[in-house]
């Protein structure tokens, strides 16, 4: 698959930092969460930015939820629902069977309101993602929240569970496992229901948020190429790994500047890919395809990126 470079891009400032994920409604309005807890709505290509709500925790993944709500993954504050019209915030899930949600990261919402969401690590909160990748804790989980509020663990043992996306027909959910550069498929229906298998392996970088586009493809953000020094650190004795984790982040294995977005079909085949470096835009952590346009978020930048699919 030929990689198409990021050309014809537009950066839309968001009056804040870190729109880690984005979602687009039927009117073309873009919603994102910032690192100060604001949930914002962008209209008119950035001509207007409204604060819809403020949430506790660091908002990450964001999804439309019914007619007037958003689902927000708020890191160690769990899975939240935000009413767009009033800004009211309610907690959907903050613990499961007494076990706290430490890293609520990304979500996907089914047609009936069922929510699948990831909890990246049971040991390290999201800001310490490097530590979880170094230690390979294997404590990432994915849950299903049914419309009646019942919460069920559907996947566990993941090396930093991250992006979650439902197939267009909702027959399976794709789960990004960041540390291993791998995507999993969990079947939800048919004779294979409950079975987990590799959907795509050997990715060029670390998969982050995932979403299902209006084109029916599974889009995955890859904010950084694989870092060659990370496997070396992972094989060190425990005491040495602990020492590396305590170094300044500038001395730890760190993300690169190249970013990618990749679209997969239902077989796990790559259909589209955009990649390269973008001036003023790194750590591309979220991607949403809508009507042929890609909307991309970043963990660290002060803008969202748009470009043709």
Coordinates of C-alpha atoms in Angstrom, one line a residue:
X1 CA 0.0 0.0 0.0
X2 CA 1.4 3.3 -1.1
X3 CA 1.5 6.0 1.7
X4 CA -0.1 9.2 0.6
X5 CA 1.6 12.2 2.3
X6 CA -0.3 14.8 4.3
X7 CA -1.0 17.4 1.6
X8 CA -3.7 20.0 1.6
X9 CA -4.0 20.1 5.3
X10 CA -5.6 22.7 7.4
X11 CA -4.9 23.4 11.1
X12 CA -7.8 24.7 13.1
X13 CA -6.8 26.3 16.4
X14 CA -8.9 25.2 19.4
X15 CA -8.1 27.9 22.0
X16 CA -6.5 25.3 24.2
X17 CA -4.2 22.3 24.2
X18 CA -4.6 18.6 23.4
X19 CA -7.8 17.8 21.5
X20 CA -6.8 14.1 21.8
X21 CA -9.9 12.8 19.9
X22 CA -12.6 14.3 17.7
X23 CA -16.1 13.5 16.7
X24 CA -18.3 15.1 14.0
X25 CA -22.1 15.4 14.1
X26 CA -24.6 15.4 11.2
X27 CA -24.3 19.2 10.9
X28 CA -20.5 19.1 10.5
X29 CA -19.8 20.4 14.0
X30 CA -16.7 19.0 15.6
X31 CA -16.4 18.1 19.3
X32 CA -13.2 17.5 21.2
X33 CA -11.9 17.5 24.8
X34 CA -8.9 19.6 25.9
X35 CA -6.4 19.0 28.6
X36 CA -8.0 21.5 31.0
X37 CA -11.2 19.5 31.0
X38 CA -13.2 21.6 28.6
X39 CA -15.4 19.9 26.0
X40 CA -15.6 22.2 23.0
X41 CA -17.7 22.5 19.8
X42 CA -16.1 23.9 16.7
X43 CA -18.3 25.3 13.9
X44 CA -17.7 27.1 10.7
X45 CA -14.3 25.7 10.1
X46 CA -13.1 27.2 13.4
X47 CA -14.9 30.5 13.1
X48 CA -16.7 29.7 16.4
X49 CA -15.6 27.7 19.4
X50 CA -18.0 27.1 22.2
X51 CA -17.4 25.4 25.5
X52 CA -20.1 22.7 25.9
X53 CA -19.0 21.5 29.3
X54 CA -16.2 21.0 31.8
X55 CA -15.4 17.5 33.1
X56 CA -13.2 16.2 35.8
X57 CA -10.2 14.2 34.6
X58 CA -8.4 14.4 31.3
X59 CA -10.9 14.0 28.4
X60 CA -9.6 11.6 25.8
X61 CA -11.9 9.6 23.5
X62 CA -15.2 11.2 22.6
X63 CA -18.3 9.8 20.8
X64 CA -21.9 10.9 20.0
X65 CA -24.4 9.3 22.4
X66 CA -28.0 9.6 21.4
X67 CA -29.6 12.8 20.2
X68 CA -28.1 15.3 22.7
X69 CA -25.2 13.7 24.5
X70 CA -21.6 12.8 24.2
X71 CA -19.7 9.9 25.7
X72 CA -16.4 11.1 27.1
X73 CA -13.5 8.9 28.2
X74 CA -12.1 10.9 31.1
X75 CA -9.0 8.9 32.0
X76 CA -9.0 8.1 35.8
X77 CA -12.5 9.7 36.2
X78 CA -14.0 6.9 34.0
X79 CA -16.7 7.0 31.4
X80 CA -18.9 10.1 31.4
X81 CA -22.0 11.3 29.5
X82 CA -22.2 15.0 28.7
X83 CA -25.5 16.7 27.7
X84 CA -24.7 19.0 24.8
X85 CA -27.5 21.5 25.4
X86 CA -27.0 22.1 29.1
X87 CA -23.4 20.9 29.8
X88 CA -24.6 18.5 32.5
X89 CA -22.2 15.7 33.3
X90 CA -23.0 12.3 34.6
X91 CA -20.9 9.3 35.4
X92 CA -21.6 6.1 33.4
X93 CA -18.8 3.9 34.8
X94 CA -16.0 4.7 37.2
X95 CA -15.4 1.3 38.6
X96 CA -16.2 -2.3 37.8
X97 CA -16.8 -4.7 40.7
X98 CA -14.9 -2.4 43.0
X99 CA -11.9 -2.1 40.6
X100 CA -11.4 1.5 39.6
X101 CA -11.1 2.6 36.0
X102 CA -7.6 4.1 35.9
X103 CA -7.2 4.9 32.2
X104 CA -10.6 5.2 30.4
X105 CA -9.2 5.9 26.9
X106 CA -11.5 5.3 23.9
X107 CA -15.0 4.2 23.2
X108 CA -17.4 3.1 20.5
X109 CA -21.2 3.4 20.7
X110 CA -23.6 0.9 19.1
X111 CA -26.9 1.7 17.5
X112 CA -28.8 0.6 20.7
X113 CA -26.6 2.7 23.0
X114 CA -24.3 -0.1 24.0
X115 CA -20.8 1.4 24.8
X116 CA -17.5 -0.5 24.4
X117 CA -14.6 1.3 26.1
X118 CA -11.0 0.7 27.0
X119 CA -9.2 0.9 30.3
X120 CA -5.6 1.2 29.2
X121 CA -3.8 0.0 32.4
X122 CA -4.6 -1.0 35.9
X123 CA -1.2 0.1 37.1
X124 CA -0.4 3.4 35.5
X125 CA -2.6 6.4 34.7
X126 CA -2.7 7.7 31.2
X127 CA 0.0 10.5 31.7
X128 CA 2.4 7.7 32.6
X129 CA 1.8 5.7 29.4
X130 CA 5.5 5.4 28.8
X131 CA 5.8 3.5 32.1
X132 CA 3.2 1.0 31.1
X133 CA 4.8 0.4 27.7
X134 CA 8.2 -0.1 29.4
X135 CA 6.9 -2.5 32.0
X136 CA 4.5 -4.3 29.6
X137 CA 2.0 -4.7 32.5
X138 CA -0.5 -6.5 30.3
X139 CA -3.3 -5.1 32.4
X140 CA -5.3 -3.3 29.7
X141 CA -9.1 -4.2 29.5
X142 CA -12.1 -3.5 27.4
X143 CA -15.6 -3.3 28.8
X144 CA -19.2 -3.3 27.4
X145 CA -21.8 -1.1 29.1
X146 CA -25.3 -2.2 28.1
X147 CA -28.1 0.3 27.9
X148 CA -29.4 -0.9 31.3
X149 CA -26.1 0.0 32.9
X150 CA -24.7 -3.5 33.2
X151 CA -21.0 -3.6 32.7
X152 CA -19.1 -6.6 31.5
X153 CA -15.4 -7.2 30.8
X154 CA -15.0 -8.5 27.3
X155 CA -11.2 -8.4 26.8
X156 CA -8.3 -8.4 29.2
X157 CA -4.5 -9.0 29.3
X158 CA -3.9 -6.3 26.8
X159 CA -0.6 -4.3 26.5
X160 CA -2.0 -0.8 26.9
X161 CA -5.6 -1.1 25.5
X162 CA -6.4 1.9 23.5
X163 CA -8.6 2.6 20.4
X164 CA -12.0 0.9 20.1
X165 CA -14.2 0.8 16.9
X166 CA -17.3 -1.1 15.9
X167 CA -17.6 -2.7 12.5
X168 CA -20.3 -1.0 10.4
X169 CA -22.6 -4.0 10.9
X170 CA -21.6 -4.3 14.6
X171 CA -20.5 -7.9 14.2
X172 CA -17.2 -7.2 15.8
X173 CA -15.2 -4.6 17.6
X174 CA -11.6 -3.7 16.8
X175 CA -9.3 -3.0 19.8
X176 CA -5.9 -1.2 19.5
X177 CA -3.1 -2.7 21.6
X178 CA -0.6 0.1 21.6
X179 CA 2.6 -1.5 23.0
X180 CA 2.5 -4.4 20.6
X181 CA 1.7 -2.4 17.4
X182 CA -1.3 -4.7 16.9
X183 CA -5.1 -4.6 16.4
X184 CA -7.4 -7.3 17.7
X185 CA -10.9 -8.3 16.6
X186 CA -13.4 -9.4 19.1
X187 CA -16.4 -11.1 17.5
X188 CA -19.8 -10.0 18.9
X189 CA -22.2 -12.1 16.9
X190 CA -22.5 -15.4 15.1
X191 CA -20.8 -18.7 15.9
X192 CA -17.6 -16.8 16.6
X193 CA -19.1 -14.5 19.2
X194 CA -16.7 -13.9 22.1
X195 CA -13.7 -15.1 20.1
X196 CA -10.7 -12.7 20.0
X197 CA -8.2 -12.8 17.1
X198 CA -5.5 -10.7 15.6
X199 CA -7.0 -8.2 13.1
X200 CA -3.8 -6.5 12.0
X201 CA -0.2 -7.0 13.2
X202 CA 3.2 -5.6 12.6
X203 CA 2.0 -2.0 12.3
X204 CA 4.6 0.6 11.6
X205 CA 3.9 2.4 14.8
X206 CA 1.8 2.5 17.9
X207 CA -2.0 2.5 17.3
X208 CA -4.0 4.9 19.3
X209 CA -7.7 5.9 18.9
X210 CA -9.9 4.1 16.3
X211 CA -13.2 5.0 14.7
X212 CA -15.6 3.8 12.0
X213 CA -15.8 6.2 9.1
X214 CA -18.8 7.2 7.1
X215 CA -17.1 5.1 4.4
X216 CA -17.5 2.0 6.5
X217 CA -13.7 1.6 7.1
X218 CA -12.0 1.3 10.4
X219 CA -9.7 4.3 10.8
X220 CA -6.8 4.1 13.2
X221 CA -4.5 6.9 14.3
X222 CA -0.7 6.1 14.6
X223 CA 0.9 9.0 16.5
X224 CA 4.5 7.7 16.3
X225 CA 6.6 5.2 14.5
X226 CA 7.8 2.3 16.6
X227 CA 10.8 3.3 18.7
X228 CA 13.7 1.0 18.2
X229 CA 15.1 1.4 21.7
X230 CA 11.8 0.4 23.5
X231 CA 12.2 -3.4 23.1
X232 CA 15.7 -3.1 24.5
X233 CA 14.4 -1.3 27.6
X234 CA 11.6 -3.8 27.9
X235 CA 14.1 -6.7 28.1
X236 CA 16.1 -5.1 30.9
X237 CA 15.9 -6.4 34.5
X238 CA 13.1 -5.0 36.6
X239 CA 15.4 -2.7 38.6
X240 CA 16.9 -1.2 35.3
X241 CA 13.4 -0.7 33.8
X242 CA 12.4 1.1 37.0
X243 CA 15.4 3.4 36.7
X244 CA 14.6 4.2 33.1
X245 CA 11.0 5.1 34.1
X246 CA 12.3 7.6 36.5
X247 CA 14.5 9.4 34.0
X248 CA 13.4 12.7 32.6
X249 CA 11.0 12.0 29.7
X250 CA 13.6 13.5 27.3
X251 CA 15.9 10.6 28.1
X252 CA 13.2 7.9 27.9
X253 CA 12.1 6.1 24.6
X254 CA 9.9 8.9 23.1
X255 CA 7.5 9.3 20.2
X256 CA 8.8 10.4 16.8
X257 CA 7.4 13.3 14.7
X258 CA 6.0 11.2 11.9
X259 CA 2.3 10.5 12.1
X260 CA 0.0 8.2 10.2
X261 CA -3.7 7.4 9.7
X262 CA -4.6 4.0 8.3
X263 CA -8.0 2.7 7.1
X264 CA -8.8 -1.0 7.3
X265 CA -11.6 -3.0 5.7
X266 CA -13.5 -5.8 7.4
X267 CA -10.8 -8.3 6.6
X268 CA -8.1 -6.3 8.2
X269 CA -6.7 -5.3 4.9
X270 CA -5.2 -1.8 4.5
X271 CA -7.3 0.3 2.1
X272 CA -6.0 3.8 2.7
X273 CA -3.0 5.4 4.4
X274 CA -1.8 8.9 4.9
X275 CA 1.5 9.5 6.6
X276 CA 4.5 11.7 7.1
X277 CA 5.4 14.8 9.1
X278 CA 3.1 17.8 9.4
X279 CA 4.5 21.2 10.3
X280 CA 3.1 22.2 13.6
X281 CA 1.3 19.0 14.3
X282 CA 2.7 15.9 16.1
X283 CA 1.2 13.1 18.2
X284 CA -1.8 12.6 16.0
X285 CA -3.9 10.5 18.4
X286 CA -7.4 10.6 16.9
X287 CA -8.9 10.3 13.4
X288 CA -12.5 10.6 12.2
X289 CA -13.6 10.2 8.5
X290 CA -16.8 12.1 7.6
X291 CA -17.9 12.6 4.0
X292 CA -14.5 12.2 2.5
X293 CA -12.7 14.5 5.0
X294 CA -10.4 13.4 7.8
X295 CA -10.6 15.2 11.1
X296 CA -7.6 14.5 13.4
X297 CA -6.8 15.2 17.0
X298 CA -3.5 15.5 18.9
X299 CA -2.6 14.8 22.5
X300 CA -0.2 17.7 22.6
X301 CA -1.0 20.3 20.0
X302 CA -3.3 23.3 20.1
X303 CA -5.3 22.5 16.9
X304 CA -7.1 19.9 15.0
X305 CA -6.1 18.9 11.5
X306 CA -8.4 18.4 8.6
X307 CA -7.5 17.0 5.2
X308 CA -9.0 15.2 2.3
X309 CA -9.4 11.4 2.8

